[in-house]
């Protein structure tokens, strides 16, 4: 008997009397022959197993690559009738004791819930953290807990007097998963969840992470409506039309350019508003002009005034089915400190709220995303979250007015414009 076998026998015998668990060490794997392997990026292939040595553009995924995106098995759940579920115990939903859902709305878990509930608007979280600044992945859940004195479920818009909580069936559709290591897989899952909302006939409001969310928005729009059947309005301090994909096909800095390159959207249906950040190459503006994008940099607002320039934007998008991608850094950081890439000289919070409301009144908006909010950078009162909440509510007011047949973007209720005292 070898020395090793004797030790194993003694250990096994001792466990009969002491109750100890015997540990048998696995044999070490054989050493790889690194020198004879093909080189990938100057390294032996075994050192970079995610690269195909025969095709340097192929990334190989491990067997458990979909672990983050696997849907939960619901077969053991209690049977229930499909439809939204109200998670609240009390009628008054103050944020300190309410179950945290968007606007205190009921929860829908499946596409069947959306259809059975005849949902008008589904709000969904799309966490993602691929911006180098970080923190955007926390935005989706942070937006469910707004620290103001308002009760979550009260919804009379102060500009139009419409009660969107009563006019619309609104649900919280939970969060889509993120694969934190694979941007493309995350975008695919986000587009899948957005498509579920669109296919149900509902409007999607997405609380995004980084601005890569816009790519998922385009994927869902073209998947549901088909190519060149929608327009996008892109609010941003940055151009986001880079021609470099960094090997990822797309990212937060080139989503709408990627959509155009794929033939999903017409150049004249690209609309961008609010750009003002320094950029590295004038050719980026050349690209916008060459494809026919209708853009409005902040210098135009500065020179011609907000009223005239915004009126021009409304005219350009009139009659179009819209996908709105709102990078919160389009707003001046004095109003929204909690953004990934702040840039001074942006819109006021009031202007942002107004723009979102007026687009929702005038146009058939299928989807809106709010991106690049990072709670890690917000102030102690979470004012950025409050501004996004008010934009979301303004959008819902616009949708509710449109449902009632009002399509004039300048509509305001007379009672909020004149006190009536003589």
Coordinates of C-alpha atoms in Angstrom, one line a residue:
X1 CA 0.0 0.0 0.0
X2 CA 1.4 3.4 -0.9
X3 CA 1.9 6.1 1.7
X4 CA -1.0 8.2 0.2
X5 CA -3.4 5.2 0.3
X6 CA -2.4 4.5 4.0
X7 CA -3.2 8.1 4.9
X8 CA -6.7 7.9 3.1
X9 CA -7.4 4.6 5.0
X10 CA -6.5 6.2 8.4
X11 CA -8.7 9.3 7.6
X12 CA -11.6 7.1 6.6
X13 CA -11.3 5.1 9.8
X14 CA -11.1 8.1 12.0
X15 CA -14.4 9.6 10.6
X16 CA -16.2 6.5 11.9
X17 CA -15.5 7.6 15.4
X18 CA -15.2 11.4 15.2
X19 CA -17.9 12.3 12.7
X20 CA -15.5 14.3 10.6
X21 CA -16.1 14.7 6.9
X22 CA -13.3 13.2 4.8
X23 CA -11.8 15.6 2.3
X24 CA -10.2 14.1 -0.8
X25 CA -8.2 16.6 -2.8
X26 CA -8.8 16.6 -6.6
X27 CA -5.7 16.0 -8.7
X28 CA -4.2 19.2 -10.2
X29 CA -5.0 19.6 -13.9
X30 CA -2.2 18.9 -16.3
X31 CA 0.1 21.8 -17.2
X32 CA -0.7 23.3 -20.6
X33 CA 1.9 23.3 -23.3
X34 CA 1.9 27.1 -23.7
X35 CA 4.8 27.3 -26.1
X36 CA 3.3 25.3 -28.9
X37 CA -0.1 27.1 -28.8
X38 CA -1.1 29.7 -31.4
X39 CA -0.7 33.3 -30.3
X40 CA -3.7 35.6 -29.7
X41 CA -3.0 39.2 -29.0
X42 CA 0.6 38.1 -28.5
X43 CA -0.3 35.6 -25.8
X44 CA -0.7 31.8 -25.9
X45 CA -4.3 30.9 -26.7
X46 CA -5.0 29.2 -23.3
X47 CA -4.3 32.5 -21.5
X48 CA -7.1 34.2 -23.4
X49 CA -9.8 31.5 -23.9
X50 CA -12.5 34.0 -24.7
X51 CA -10.7 34.7 -28.1
X52 CA -11.0 32.5 -31.1
X53 CA -7.4 32.0 -32.3
X54 CA -8.8 31.5 -35.9
X55 CA -10.9 34.6 -35.9
X56 CA -9.7 37.6 -33.8
X57 CA -13.2 39.2 -34.1
X58 CA -15.0 36.4 -32.3
X59 CA -15.5 36.5 -28.6
X60 CA -16.2 33.1 -27.1
X61 CA -18.7 32.9 -24.2
X62 CA -18.5 30.5 -21.3
X63 CA -21.3 27.9 -20.9
X64 CA -23.0 29.9 -18.1
X65 CA -23.1 33.2 -20.1
X66 CA -26.9 33.5 -19.7
X67 CA -26.9 33.0 -16.0
X68 CA -27.8 36.6 -15.3
X69 CA -30.6 36.6 -18.0
X70 CA -32.4 33.3 -17.3
X71 CA -36.0 33.9 -16.4
X72 CA -37.3 32.5 -13.1
X73 CA -39.3 29.2 -13.3
X74 CA -42.9 30.2 -12.4
X75 CA -44.3 26.6 -12.6
X76 CA -44.3 26.3 -8.8
X77 CA -46.0 29.7 -8.3
X78 CA -49.6 29.7 -7.0
X79 CA -52.1 29.9 -9.8
X80 CA -53.6 33.4 -10.3
X81 CA -55.6 35.2 -12.9
X82 CA -53.3 37.3 -15.2
X83 CA -53.3 41.0 -14.5
X84 CA -51.5 43.7 -12.6
X85 CA -51.0 43.1 -8.8
X86 CA -51.5 45.9 -6.3
X87 CA -48.7 45.6 -3.8
X88 CA -50.0 48.3 -1.4
X89 CA -51.5 47.7 2.0
X90 CA -52.8 51.3 2.5
X91 CA -54.7 53.7 0.2
X92 CA -52.3 56.6 1.0
X93 CA -48.9 55.6 -0.3
X94 CA -46.4 57.9 1.4
X95 CA -42.9 56.7 0.4
X96 CA -41.8 56.1 4.0
X97 CA -44.2 53.1 4.3
X98 CA -45.4 52.3 0.8
X99 CA -44.1 49.3 -1.0
X100 CA -41.7 50.9 -3.5
X101 CA -43.1 50.8 -7.0
X102 CA -43.0 53.4 -9.7
X103 CA -45.6 56.0 -8.7
X104 CA -47.1 53.4 -6.3
X105 CA -48.5 51.7 -9.4
X106 CA -49.5 48.0 -9.5
X107 CA -46.9 45.5 -10.6
X108 CA -47.1 43.5 -13.8
X109 CA -44.8 40.5 -14.0
X110 CA -45.5 39.0 -17.5
X111 CA -46.7 40.0 -20.9
X112 CA -50.0 38.2 -20.0
X113 CA -50.4 40.7 -17.1
X114 CA -49.9 43.6 -19.4
X115 CA -52.5 42.4 -21.9
X116 CA -55.1 41.3 -19.3
X117 CA -54.8 44.6 -17.5
X118 CA -55.2 46.6 -20.7
X119 CA -52.2 48.6 -19.6
X120 CA -51.7 52.0 -21.2
X121 CA -48.2 52.7 -19.8
X122 CA -45.6 50.3 -18.4
X123 CA -42.6 51.7 -16.5
X124 CA -39.6 49.4 -16.5
X125 CA -36.1 49.6 -15.0
X126 CA -33.2 48.9 -17.4
X127 CA -30.1 48.8 -15.1
X128 CA -26.8 49.0 -16.9
X129 CA -23.4 50.3 -15.8
X130 CA -21.2 50.5 -18.9
X131 CA -20.4 54.2 -18.7
X132 CA -16.9 54.7 -17.2
X133 CA -18.3 57.1 -14.6
X134 CA -20.4 54.3 -13.0
X135 CA -23.5 54.2 -10.7
X136 CA -26.2 54.3 -13.3
X137 CA -27.2 50.7 -12.5
X138 CA -28.7 51.9 -9.2
X139 CA -31.1 54.4 -11.0
X140 CA -33.9 52.0 -11.7
X141 CA -34.5 51.2 -8.0
X142 CA -33.7 54.6 -6.7
X143 CA -36.5 56.1 -8.8
X144 CA -39.0 54.0 -6.9
X145 CA -38.2 55.8 -3.7
X146 CA -38.6 59.6 -4.3
X147 CA -38.0 61.6 -1.2
X148 CA -40.7 64.3 -1.4
X149 CA -43.8 65.0 0.7
X150 CA -46.0 64.0 -2.3
X151 CA -47.9 60.7 -2.0
X152 CA -46.8 58.5 -4.8
X153 CA -50.2 57.6 -6.3
X154 CA -51.6 61.2 -6.6
X155 CA -51.4 62.4 -10.2
X156 CA -53.0 65.7 -11.0
X157 CA -50.7 67.6 -13.4
X158 CA -50.3 71.2 -12.2
X159 CA -50.1 72.5 -15.8
X160 CA -53.0 70.8 -17.5
X161 CA -55.2 69.6 -14.5
X162 CA -55.4 66.1 -16.0
X163 CA -55.3 63.3 -13.5
X164 CA -53.1 60.8 -15.3
X165 CA -53.4 58.2 -12.5
X166 CA -57.1 58.0 -13.2
X167 CA -57.0 58.4 -17.0
X168 CA -54.3 55.8 -17.6
X169 CA -53.7 52.2 -16.6
X170 CA -50.1 52.4 -15.4
X171 CA -48.0 49.5 -14.1
X172 CA -44.5 48.9 -12.8
X173 CA -43.0 46.2 -15.0
X174 CA -40.1 45.5 -12.8
X175 CA -36.5 45.6 -13.9
X176 CA -34.8 43.8 -16.8
X177 CA -31.6 42.0 -15.9
X178 CA -28.1 43.2 -16.9
X179 CA -25.2 40.9 -17.7
X180 CA -22.5 43.1 -16.0
X181 CA -19.7 41.8 -18.3
X182 CA -21.4 41.7 -21.7
X183 CA -22.9 44.9 -23.1
X184 CA -24.5 43.2 -26.1
X185 CA -26.3 40.5 -24.0
X186 CA -27.7 43.2 -21.8
X187 CA -29.0 45.3 -24.7
X188 CA -30.6 42.2 -26.1
X189 CA -32.5 41.4 -22.9
X190 CA -33.5 45.0 -22.5
X191 CA -34.8 45.1 -26.0
X192 CA -36.7 41.9 -25.4
X193 CA -38.5 43.4 -22.3
X194 CA -39.3 46.6 -24.1
X195 CA -40.7 44.6 -27.0
X196 CA -43.0 42.8 -24.6
X197 CA -44.4 46.2 -23.5
X198 CA -44.8 47.4 -27.1
X199 CA -46.4 44.1 -28.2
X200 CA -49.0 44.4 -25.5
X201 CA -50.1 47.8 -26.9
X202 CA -48.7 49.8 -24.0
X203 CA -46.3 52.7 -24.1
X204 CA -42.9 52.1 -22.5
X205 CA -41.2 54.4 -20.0
X206 CA -37.7 53.1 -19.2
X207 CA -35.5 54.2 -16.3
X208 CA -32.2 53.4 -17.9
X209 CA -28.7 53.0 -16.7
X210 CA -26.1 54.3 -19.1
X211 CA -27.1 55.7 -22.5
X212 CA -26.5 52.3 -24.2
X213 CA -30.2 51.9 -23.2
X214 CA -30.9 54.0 -26.3
X215 CA -29.6 51.1 -28.5
X216 CA -32.1 48.7 -26.9
X217 CA -34.8 51.2 -27.5
X218 CA -34.0 51.3 -31.2
X219 CA -33.9 47.5 -31.3
X220 CA -37.3 47.2 -29.7
X221 CA -38.8 49.9 -32.0
X222 CA -37.7 48.3 -35.2
X223 CA -38.6 44.8 -33.9
X224 CA -42.1 45.9 -33.2
X225 CA -42.9 48.6 -35.9
X226 CA -40.4 47.5 -38.6
X227 CA -37.6 49.5 -40.3
X228 CA -38.1 53.2 -40.9
X229 CA -41.4 53.4 -39.2
X230 CA -40.4 55.7 -36.3
X231 CA -38.4 58.7 -35.5
X232 CA -36.2 59.4 -32.5
X233 CA -35.7 62.5 -30.4
X234 CA -32.4 62.4 -28.6
X235 CA -31.9 64.9 -25.7
X236 CA -28.2 65.1 -24.7
X237 CA -25.3 67.4 -23.8
X238 CA -23.2 65.1 -26.1
X239 CA -23.4 64.3 -29.7
X240 CA -23.2 60.5 -29.3
X241 CA -22.5 59.8 -32.9
X242 CA -19.0 58.2 -32.7
X243 CA -17.9 56.1 -35.5
X244 CA -15.9 53.8 -33.2
X245 CA -17.6 50.8 -31.7
X246 CA -14.7 49.7 -29.5
X247 CA -15.4 46.2 -30.8
X248 CA -18.9 46.2 -29.3
X249 CA -20.9 47.2 -32.4
X250 CA -22.6 49.9 -30.4
X251 CA -22.6 51.7 -27.0
X252 CA -23.9 54.8 -25.3
X253 CA -21.9 57.0 -27.6
X254 CA -23.2 55.8 -30.9
X255 CA -26.7 54.2 -30.5
X256 CA -28.6 56.3 -33.0
X257 CA -25.8 56.3 -35.6
X258 CA -25.7 52.5 -35.3
X259 CA -29.5 52.4 -35.9
X260 CA -29.0 54.5 -39.0
X261 CA -26.1 52.3 -40.2
X262 CA -28.3 49.2 -39.9
X263 CA -31.1 50.9 -42.1
X264 CA -33.6 50.9 -39.2
X265 CA -34.3 54.7 -39.2
X266 CA -34.2 57.4 -41.9
X267 CA -31.6 60.2 -41.5
X268 CA -34.3 62.8 -41.5
X269 CA -36.0 61.0 -38.6
X270 CA -33.0 61.5 -36.4
X271 CA -33.6 64.6 -34.1
X272 CA -31.1 65.6 -31.5
X273 CA -31.5 68.5 -29.0
X274 CA -29.3 70.2 -26.4
X275 CA -25.7 69.3 -27.4
X276 CA -23.0 71.5 -25.9
X277 CA -20.1 69.4 -24.6
X278 CA -16.6 69.9 -26.2
X279 CA -15.9 67.2 -28.8
X280 CA -12.8 66.0 -30.5
X281 CA -13.6 66.1 -34.2
X282 CA -15.7 68.5 -36.4
X283 CA -16.4 65.5 -38.6
X284 CA -19.0 64.4 -36.1
X285 CA -21.2 67.4 -37.1
X286 CA -20.4 66.7 -40.7
X287 CA -21.9 63.2 -40.3
X288 CA -25.1 64.7 -38.8
X289 CA -25.4 67.0 -41.8
X290 CA -24.6 64.4 -44.3
X291 CA -27.4 62.0 -43.2
X292 CA -29.9 64.7 -42.7
X293 CA -30.3 64.7 -39.0
X294 CA -32.3 67.6 -37.7
X295 CA -30.2 68.8 -34.8
X296 CA -30.4 71.8 -32.4
X297 CA -27.3 72.6 -30.5
X298 CA -27.5 74.8 -27.4
X299 CA -25.9 77.8 -29.3
X300 CA -29.2 77.9 -31.3
X301 CA -31.2 78.1 -28.2
X302 CA -28.8 80.7 -26.8
X303 CA -28.9 82.9 -30.0
X304 CA -32.6 82.5 -31.0
X305 CA -34.2 81.9 -27.6
X306 CA -35.9 78.8 -26.1
X307 CA -39.4 79.6 -27.4
X308 CA -38.4 80.0 -31.1
X309 CA -36.1 77.1 -31.2
X310 CA -38.3 74.6 -29.3
X311 CA -41.2 75.6 -31.6
X312 CA -39.0 74.6 -34.6
X313 CA -38.3 71.2 -33.0
X314 CA -42.1 70.6 -32.5
X315 CA -42.7 71.4 -36.1
X316 CA -40.0 69.1 -37.3
X317 CA -41.3 66.1 -35.4
X318 CA -45.0 66.7 -35.9
X319 CA -47.0 63.7 -37.1
X320 CA -44.2 61.2 -36.4
X321 CA -44.3 58.1 -34.2
X322 CA -41.6 58.8 -31.6
X323 CA -39.0 57.1 -29.6
X324 CA -37.6 59.6 -27.1
X325 CA -34.1 59.1 -25.6
X326 CA -33.5 61.6 -22.7
X327 CA -30.0 61.7 -21.4
X328 CA -30.5 63.6 -18.1
X329 CA -27.3 65.5 -18.7
X330 CA -29.2 67.5 -21.3
X331 CA -30.4 69.5 -18.2
X332 CA -28.0 71.9 -16.5
X333 CA -26.1 70.2 -13.6
X334 CA -27.3 73.0 -11.4
X335 CA -30.7 71.2 -11.5
X336 CA -29.5 67.6 -11.8
X337 CA -26.2 67.0 -10.0
X338 CA -26.5 63.3 -10.2
X339 CA -25.6 62.6 -13.8
X340 CA -22.7 60.6 -15.2
X341 CA -21.2 63.3 -17.4
X342 CA -22.3 66.8 -16.2
X343 CA -21.9 69.7 -18.6
X344 CA -22.8 73.3 -17.8
X345 CA -25.1 75.4 -19.9
X346 CA -28.0 73.0 -20.3
X347 CA -31.8 73.3 -20.0
X348 CA -33.6 74.2 -16.8
X349 CA -35.7 71.6 -15.1
X350 CA -38.8 73.5 -16.1
X351 CA -37.8 73.5 -19.7
X352 CA -37.1 69.8 -19.6
X353 CA -40.5 69.1 -18.0
X354 CA -42.2 71.2 -20.6
X355 CA -40.5 69.6 -23.6
X356 CA -41.4 66.1 -22.5
X357 CA -45.0 67.0 -21.8
X358 CA -45.5 68.8 -25.1
X359 CA -44.0 66.0 -27.2
X360 CA -46.4 63.5 -25.4
X361 CA -49.4 65.7 -26.2
X362 CA -48.5 66.4 -29.8
X363 CA -47.0 63.1 -31.0
X364 CA -47.7 59.4 -30.8
X365 CA -44.9 58.4 -28.5
X366 CA -44.3 54.7 -28.2
X367 CA -41.3 54.8 -25.8
X368 CA -39.3 57.2 -23.7
X369 CA -36.1 56.5 -21.7
X370 CA -34.4 58.5 -19.0
X371 CA -30.7 57.6 -19.0
X372 CA -27.4 58.4 -17.3
X373 CA -28.8 59.1 -13.8
X374 CA -26.3 58.0 -11.2
X375 CA -27.6 58.1 -7.6
X376 CA -24.0 57.9 -6.4
X377 CA -23.5 61.5 -7.6
X378 CA -26.8 62.9 -6.5
X379 CA -27.2 65.4 -3.7
X380 CA -28.5 64.4 -0.3
X381 CA -32.1 65.2 -1.2
X382 CA -31.9 63.3 -4.4
X383 CA -33.0 66.3 -6.5
X384 CA -32.0 64.6 -9.7
X385 CA -34.4 61.8 -9.0
X386 CA -37.1 64.3 -8.3
X387 CA -36.6 66.1 -11.6
X388 CA -36.8 62.8 -13.5
X389 CA -39.9 61.9 -11.5
X390 CA -41.5 65.2 -12.5
X391 CA -40.5 64.7 -16.2
X392 CA -42.1 61.2 -16.0
X393 CA -45.3 62.7 -14.6
X394 CA -45.3 65.4 -17.2
X395 CA -45.0 62.8 -19.9
X396 CA -47.9 60.8 -18.4
X397 CA -50.0 64.0 -18.3
X398 CA -49.3 64.5 -22.0
X399 CA -50.3 60.9 -22.9
X400 CA -53.5 61.3 -20.8
X401 CA -54.4 64.5 -22.6
X402 CA -53.8 62.9 -26.0
X403 CA -56.0 60.0 -25.0
X404 CA -58.8 62.6 -24.3
X405 CA -58.3 64.0 -27.8
X406 CA -56.2 67.1 -26.9
X407 CA -53.2 67.4 -29.3
X408 CA -52.2 71.0 -28.9
X409 CA -48.8 70.9 -27.3
X410 CA -49.3 74.4 -25.8
X411 CA -52.4 73.4 -24.0
X412 CA -52.7 74.4 -20.3
X413 CA -55.8 74.4 -18.2
X414 CA -57.2 78.0 -17.9
X415 CA -57.6 77.6 -14.1
X416 CA -53.8 77.5 -13.7
X417 CA -53.3 80.6 -15.9
X418 CA -55.8 83.0 -14.3
X419 CA -57.2 83.1 -10.8
X420 CA -60.4 84.7 -12.0
X421 CA -60.7 87.3 -9.3
X422 CA -62.0 90.7 -10.7

